[in-house]
Amino acid sequence: MTESRARPPVEIGLNAAVVAISGRSPCILAIGGGAGGRDALPFGPFDPHQHRTFETSLRASVEAQTALKLGYIEQLYTFGDRGRQKLPDEAGTHMVSVGYIALTRTDAEANERLAEAGAAWRDWYTYLPWEDWRQGRPALIDQLILPALKAFVADGAREERASALPSMRTRLRLAFGLDDFPWDEERVLERYELLYEAGLAEEAVTDGRTGSCHPAPGVAMRHDHRRILATAMARLRGKIKYRPVIFELMAPEFTLTELQATVEAISGRHLHKQNFRRLVEGAELVEATGGSTAATGGRPAALFRFRRRILEERPAPGLKVGMR
């Protein structure tokens, strides 16, 4: 008779990658003071006795931790790999986390409440700096990341069958746009996972996947929260092409320059001004308000708003930037 093994208790948690735009920078809401001083995403356990759904529980947890009320929210993925909560006080319980992405807007009053709650907005490229191509190809890709990844792929001494090497090479080419492959801004998660596997992420050391870490690009986060962030970034970059979710990050009235800056911030790519404006006109996503603003310092700029009728006219309205 086979000896039965006691199964560790499993707890369901909820993580939120809360995204906003502040000063034309894409920001993620971070809770400080985590393990080793690392930032963490807002998190809370799911209590079915208190909340009927995951979403209501998540909203309550985020509001309790940050005093912030969430707007648009969407489930991402379930994160449950063994070792993702590798801390002594968590040894007895395995935490499975359901990740969400939420979009909101910032204001001075809300930021004061966040500071009081120990939360703050952080530029999401602080954690994933190789994803920001607004000023051109990041130098760290060629100076640090690719040499280390190519050495990792070519290292025959690592514990991986030789037959798997071509697959790893293909992953590298697809993720980082090598040879004839273009850079695909939506492959955020694939890039982070390659860095993790190669020991280029500090989280790999914390998780016991590697004993040492190469000079690691980007700021590490608690547990696998940077993986959740990468998943959220990839989802949002794809989503803005087929759904008008970008307007969840905009003020009710905005200039086309502000809209372009927001799309650039999320996609991580520079967009040609005239091409972008033709794209916006063709998509019929905005309409002029008849007002203008002189806040830019130059001549008054026309104000626009989201044209909500598009939701009734088209099944997949979005700004198809960078379509391959």
PDB file of N, CA, C and O in Angstrom, residues 135-173:
ATOM      1  N   GLN A 135      12.932  56.222 -26.620  1.00  0.00           N
ATOM      2  CA  GLN A 135      14.101  56.993 -27.045  1.00  0.00           C
ATOM      3  C   GLN A 135      15.048  56.142 -27.893  1.00  0.00           C
ATOM      4  O   GLN A 135      16.226  56.470 -28.037  1.00  0.00           O
ATOM      5  N   GLY A 136      14.536  55.063 -28.453  1.00  0.00           N
ATOM      6  CA  GLY A 136      15.369  54.167 -29.253  1.00  0.00           C
ATOM      7  C   GLY A 136      15.685  52.885 -28.497  1.00  0.00           C
ATOM      8  O   GLY A 136      15.253  52.680 -27.359  1.00  0.00           O
ATOM      9  N   ARG A 137      16.444  52.032 -29.126  1.00  0.00           N
ATOM     10  CA  ARG A 137      16.789  50.732 -28.558  1.00  0.00           C
ATOM     11  C   ARG A 137      17.601  50.912 -27.277  1.00  0.00           C
ATOM     12  O   ARG A 137      18.659  51.566 -27.297  1.00  0.00           O
ATOM     13  N   PRO A 138      17.147  50.372 -26.133  1.00  0.00           N
ATOM     14  CA  PRO A 138      17.885  50.531 -24.879  1.00  0.00           C
ATOM     15  C   PRO A 138      19.284  49.917 -24.979  1.00  0.00           C
ATOM     16  O   PRO A 138      19.440  48.775 -25.430  1.00  0.00           O
ATOM     17  N   ALA A 139      20.291  50.667 -24.544  1.00  0.00           N
ATOM     18  CA  ALA A 139      21.680  50.207 -24.657  1.00  0.00           C
ATOM     19  C   ALA A 139      21.925  48.931 -23.869  1.00  0.00           C
ATOM     20  O   ALA A 139      22.748  48.098 -24.268  1.00  0.00           O
ATOM     21  N   LEU A 140      21.229  48.738 -22.761  1.00  0.00           N
ATOM     22  CA  LEU A 140      21.504  47.568 -21.922  1.00  0.00           C
ATOM     23  C   LEU A 140      21.159  46.258 -22.617  1.00  0.00           C
ATOM     24  O   LEU A 140      21.646  45.194 -22.222  1.00  0.00           O
ATOM     25  N   ILE A 141      20.328  46.297 -23.663  1.00  0.00           N
ATOM     26  CA  ILE A 141      20.013  45.062 -24.386  1.00  0.00           C
ATOM     27  C   ILE A 141      21.277  44.491 -25.026  1.00  0.00           C
ATOM     28  O   ILE A 141      21.573  43.299 -24.893  1.00  0.00           O
ATOM     29  N   ASP A 142      22.038  45.338 -25.728  1.00  0.00           N
ATOM     30  CA  ASP A 142      23.240  44.863 -26.419  1.00  0.00           C
ATOM     31  C   ASP A 142      24.452  44.800 -25.494  1.00  0.00           C
ATOM     32  O   ASP A 142      25.350  43.984 -25.709  1.00  0.00           O
ATOM     33  N   GLN A 143      24.487  45.641 -24.465  1.00  0.00           N
ATOM     34  CA  GLN A 143      25.650  45.671 -23.572  1.00  0.00           C
ATOM     35  C   GLN A 143      25.614  44.584 -22.513  1.00  0.00           C
ATOM     36  O   GLN A 143      26.663  44.082 -22.116  1.00  0.00           O
ATOM     37  N   LEU A 144      24.430  44.224 -22.058  1.00  0.00           N
ATOM     38  CA  LEU A 144      24.325  43.291 -20.938  1.00  0.00           C
ATOM     39  C   LEU A 144      23.460  42.072 -21.225  1.00  0.00           C
ATOM     40  O   LEU A 144      23.904  40.931 -21.066  1.00  0.00           O
ATOM     41  N   ILE A 145      22.236  42.314 -21.693  1.00  0.00           N
ATOM     42  CA  ILE A 145      21.267  41.229 -21.755  1.00  0.00           C
ATOM     43  C   ILE A 145      21.608  40.191 -22.822  1.00  0.00           C
ATOM     44  O   ILE A 145      21.691  38.986 -22.535  1.00  0.00           O
ATOM     45  N   LEU A 146      21.801  40.628 -24.072  1.00  0.00           N
ATOM     46  CA  LEU A 146      22.033  39.655 -25.140  1.00  0.00           C
ATOM     47  C   LEU A 146      23.316  38.866 -24.968  1.00  0.00           C
ATOM     48  O   LEU A 146      23.314  37.646 -25.182  1.00  0.00           O
ATOM     49  N   PRO A 147      24.454  39.497 -24.578  1.00  0.00           N
ATOM     50  CA  PRO A 147      25.653  38.676 -24.353  1.00  0.00           C
ATOM     51  C   PRO A 147      25.423  37.591 -23.298  1.00  0.00           C
ATOM     52  O   PRO A 147      25.848  36.444 -23.479  1.00  0.00           O
ATOM     53  N   ALA A 148      24.741  37.935 -22.209  1.00  0.00           N
ATOM     54  CA  ALA A 148      24.494  36.948 -21.157  1.00  0.00           C
ATOM     55  C   ALA A 148      23.540  35.857 -21.620  1.00  0.00           C
ATOM     56  O   ALA A 148      23.751  34.672 -21.330  1.00  0.00           O
ATOM     57  N   LEU A 149      22.488  36.227 -22.357  1.00  0.00           N
ATOM     58  CA  LEU A 149      21.535  35.228 -22.826  1.00  0.00           C
ATOM     59  C   LEU A 149      22.145  34.309 -23.883  1.00  0.00           C
ATOM     60  O   LEU A 149      21.892  33.099 -23.892  1.00  0.00           O
ATOM     61  N   LYS A 150      22.957  34.878 -24.763  1.00  0.00           N
ATOM     62  CA  LYS A 150      23.605  34.040 -25.777  1.00  0.00           C
ATOM     63  C   LYS A 150      24.580  33.061 -25.138  1.00  0.00           C
ATOM     64  O   LYS A 150      24.682  31.905 -25.561  1.00  0.00           O
ATOM     65  N   ALA A 151      25.287  33.501 -24.097  1.00  0.00           N
ATOM     66  CA  ALA A 151      26.188  32.601 -23.383  1.00  0.00           C
ATOM     67  C   ALA A 151      25.396  31.511 -22.668  1.00  0.00           C
ATOM     68  O   ALA A 151      25.810  30.350 -22.632  1.00  0.00           O
ATOM     69  N   PHE A 152      24.250  31.885 -22.123  1.00  0.00           N
ATOM     70  CA  PHE A 152      23.395  30.910 -21.443  1.00  0.00           C
ATOM     71  C   PHE A 152      22.900  29.844 -22.417  1.00  0.00           C
ATOM     72  O   PHE A 152      22.916  28.647 -22.126  1.00  0.00           O
ATOM     73  N   VAL A 153      22.475  30.262 -23.590  1.00  0.00           N
ATOM     74  CA  VAL A 153      21.972  29.330 -24.592  1.00  0.00           C
ATOM     75  C   VAL A 153      23.087  28.405 -25.086  1.00  0.00           C
ATOM     76  O   VAL A 153      22.884  27.209 -25.314  1.00  0.00           O
ATOM     77  N   ALA A 154      24.297  28.954 -25.234  1.00  0.00           N
ATOM     78  CA  ALA A 154      25.414  28.180 -25.784  1.00  0.00           C
ATOM     79  C   ALA A 154      26.107  27.311 -24.746  1.00  0.00           C
ATOM     80  O   ALA A 154      26.947  26.473 -25.097  1.00  0.00           O
ATOM     81  N   ASP A 155      25.801  27.469 -23.483  1.00  0.00           N
ATOM     82  CA  ASP A 155      26.486  26.755 -22.412  1.00  0.00           C
ATOM     83  C   ASP A 155      26.044  25.294 -22.371  1.00  0.00           C
ATOM     84  O   ASP A 155      24.985  24.970 -21.846  1.00  0.00           O
ATOM     85  N   GLY A 156      26.879  24.413 -22.876  1.00  0.00           N
ATOM     86  CA  GLY A 156      26.541  22.996 -22.904  1.00  0.00           C
ATOM     87  C   GLY A 156      26.622  22.339 -21.553  1.00  0.00           C
ATOM     88  O   GLY A 156      26.157  21.207 -21.381  1.00  0.00           O
ATOM     89  N   ALA A 157      27.186  23.027 -20.566  1.00  0.00           N
ATOM     90  CA  ALA A 157      27.351  22.432 -19.247  1.00  0.00           C
ATOM     91  C   ALA A 157      26.105  22.563 -18.383  1.00  0.00           C
ATOM     92  O   ALA A 157      25.986  21.884 -17.370  1.00  0.00           O
ATOM     93  N   ARG A 158      25.185  23.422 -18.774  1.00  0.00           N
ATOM     94  CA  ARG A 158      24.000  23.580 -17.947  1.00  0.00           C
ATOM     95  C   ARG A 158      23.103  22.354 -18.071  1.00  0.00           C
ATOM     96  O   ARG A 158      23.180  21.584 -19.022  1.00  0.00           O
ATOM     97  N   GLU A 159      22.245  22.169 -17.097  1.00  0.00           N
ATOM     98  CA  GLU A 159      21.432  20.963 -17.014  1.00  0.00           C
ATOM     99  C   GLU A 159      20.224  21.040 -17.948  1.00  0.00           C
ATOM    100  O   GLU A 159      19.103  21.246 -17.522  1.00  0.00           O
ATOM    101  N   GLU A 160      20.510  20.887 -19.229  1.00  0.00           N
ATOM    102  CA  GLU A 160      19.430  20.851 -20.206  1.00  0.00           C
ATOM    103  C   GLU A 160      19.891  20.009 -21.375  1.00  0.00           C
ATOM    104  O   GLU A 160      21.048  20.075 -21.790  1.00  0.00           O
ATOM    105  N   ARG A 161      19.035  19.203 -21.914  1.00  0.00           N
ATOM    106  CA  ARG A 161      19.401  18.335 -23.021  1.00  0.00           C
ATOM    107  C   ARG A 161      19.781  19.150 -24.248  1.00  0.00           C
ATOM    108  O   ARG A 161      19.204  20.187 -24.532  1.00  0.00           O
ATOM    109  N   ALA A 162      20.750  18.659 -24.977  1.00  0.00           N
ATOM    110  CA  ALA A 162      21.213  19.374 -26.175  1.00  0.00           C
ATOM    111  C   ALA A 162      20.097  19.541 -27.193  1.00  0.00           C
ATOM    112  O   ALA A 162      20.042  20.529 -27.919  1.00  0.00           O
ATOM    113  N   SER A 163      19.175  18.571 -27.226  1.00  0.00           N
ATOM    114  CA  SER A 163      18.088  18.656 -28.193  1.00  0.00           C
ATOM    115  C   SER A 163      17.159  19.826 -27.917  1.00  0.00           C
ATOM    116  O   SER A 163      16.397  20.231 -28.782  1.00  0.00           O
ATOM    117  N   ALA A 164      17.215  20.372 -26.685  1.00  0.00           N
ATOM    118  CA  ALA A 164      16.341  21.494 -26.341  1.00  0.00           C
ATOM    119  C   ALA A 164      16.951  22.829 -26.726  1.00  0.00           C
ATOM    120  O   ALA A 164      16.267  23.844 -26.708  1.00  0.00           O
ATOM    121  N   LEU A 165      18.248  22.835 -27.104  1.00  0.00           N
ATOM    122  CA  LEU A 165      18.927  24.096 -27.393  1.00  0.00           C
ATOM    123  C   LEU A 165      18.326  24.863 -28.572  1.00  0.00           C
ATOM    124  O   LEU A 165      18.169  26.079 -28.481  1.00  0.00           O
ATOM    125  N   PRO A 166      18.009  24.215 -29.667  1.00  0.00           N
ATOM    126  CA  PRO A 166      17.394  24.984 -30.764  1.00  0.00           C
ATOM    127  C   PRO A 166      16.121  25.703 -30.331  1.00  0.00           C
ATOM    128  O   PRO A 166      15.853  26.822 -30.759  1.00  0.00           O
ATOM    129  N   SER A 167      15.314  25.060 -29.463  1.00  0.00           N
ATOM    130  CA  SER A 167      14.100  25.687 -28.973  1.00  0.00           C
ATOM    131  C   SER A 167      14.434  26.938 -28.166  1.00  0.00           C
ATOM    132  O   SER A 167      13.765  27.961 -28.294  1.00  0.00           O
ATOM    133  N   MET A 168      15.480  26.863 -27.345  1.00  0.00           N
ATOM    134  CA  MET A 168      15.897  28.023 -26.574  1.00  0.00           C
ATOM    135  C   MET A 168      16.397  29.135 -27.492  1.00  0.00           C
ATOM    136  O   MET A 168      16.127  30.319 -27.280  1.00  0.00           O
ATOM    137  N   ARG A 169      17.144  28.775 -28.519  1.00  0.00           N
ATOM    138  CA  ARG A 169      17.618  29.780 -29.477  1.00  0.00           C
ATOM    139  C   ARG A 169      16.441  30.462 -30.171  1.00  0.00           C
ATOM    140  O   ARG A 169      16.451  31.668 -30.400  1.00  0.00           O
ATOM    141  N   THR A 170      15.443  29.658 -30.525  1.00  0.00           N
ATOM    142  CA  THR A 170      14.268  30.225 -31.176  1.00  0.00           C
ATOM    143  C   THR A 170      13.537  31.173 -30.245  1.00  0.00           C
ATOM    144  O   THR A 170      13.082  32.252 -30.653  1.00  0.00           O
ATOM    145  N   ARG A 171      13.424  30.788 -28.987  1.00  0.00           N
ATOM    146  CA  ARG A 171      12.795  31.672 -27.998  1.00  0.00           C
ATOM    147  C   ARG A 171      13.541  32.995 -27.905  1.00  0.00           C
ATOM    148  O   ARG A 171      12.924  34.064 -27.824  1.00  0.00           O
ATOM    149  N   LEU A 172      14.854  32.930 -27.900  1.00  0.00           N
ATOM    150  CA  LEU A 172      15.664  34.147 -27.808  1.00  0.00           C
ATOM    151  C   LEU A 172      15.449  35.034 -29.032  1.00  0.00           C
ATOM    152  O   LEU A 172      15.292  36.256 -28.921  1.00  0.00           O
ATOM    153  N   ARG A 173      15.438  34.431 -30.213  1.00  0.00           N
ATOM    154  CA  ARG A 173      15.256  35.200 -31.451  1.00  0.00           C
ATOM    155  C   ARG A 173      13.883  35.869 -31.475  1.00  0.00           C
ATOM    156  O   ARG A 173      13.758  37.038 -31.841  1.00  0.00           O
TER     157      ARG A 173
END
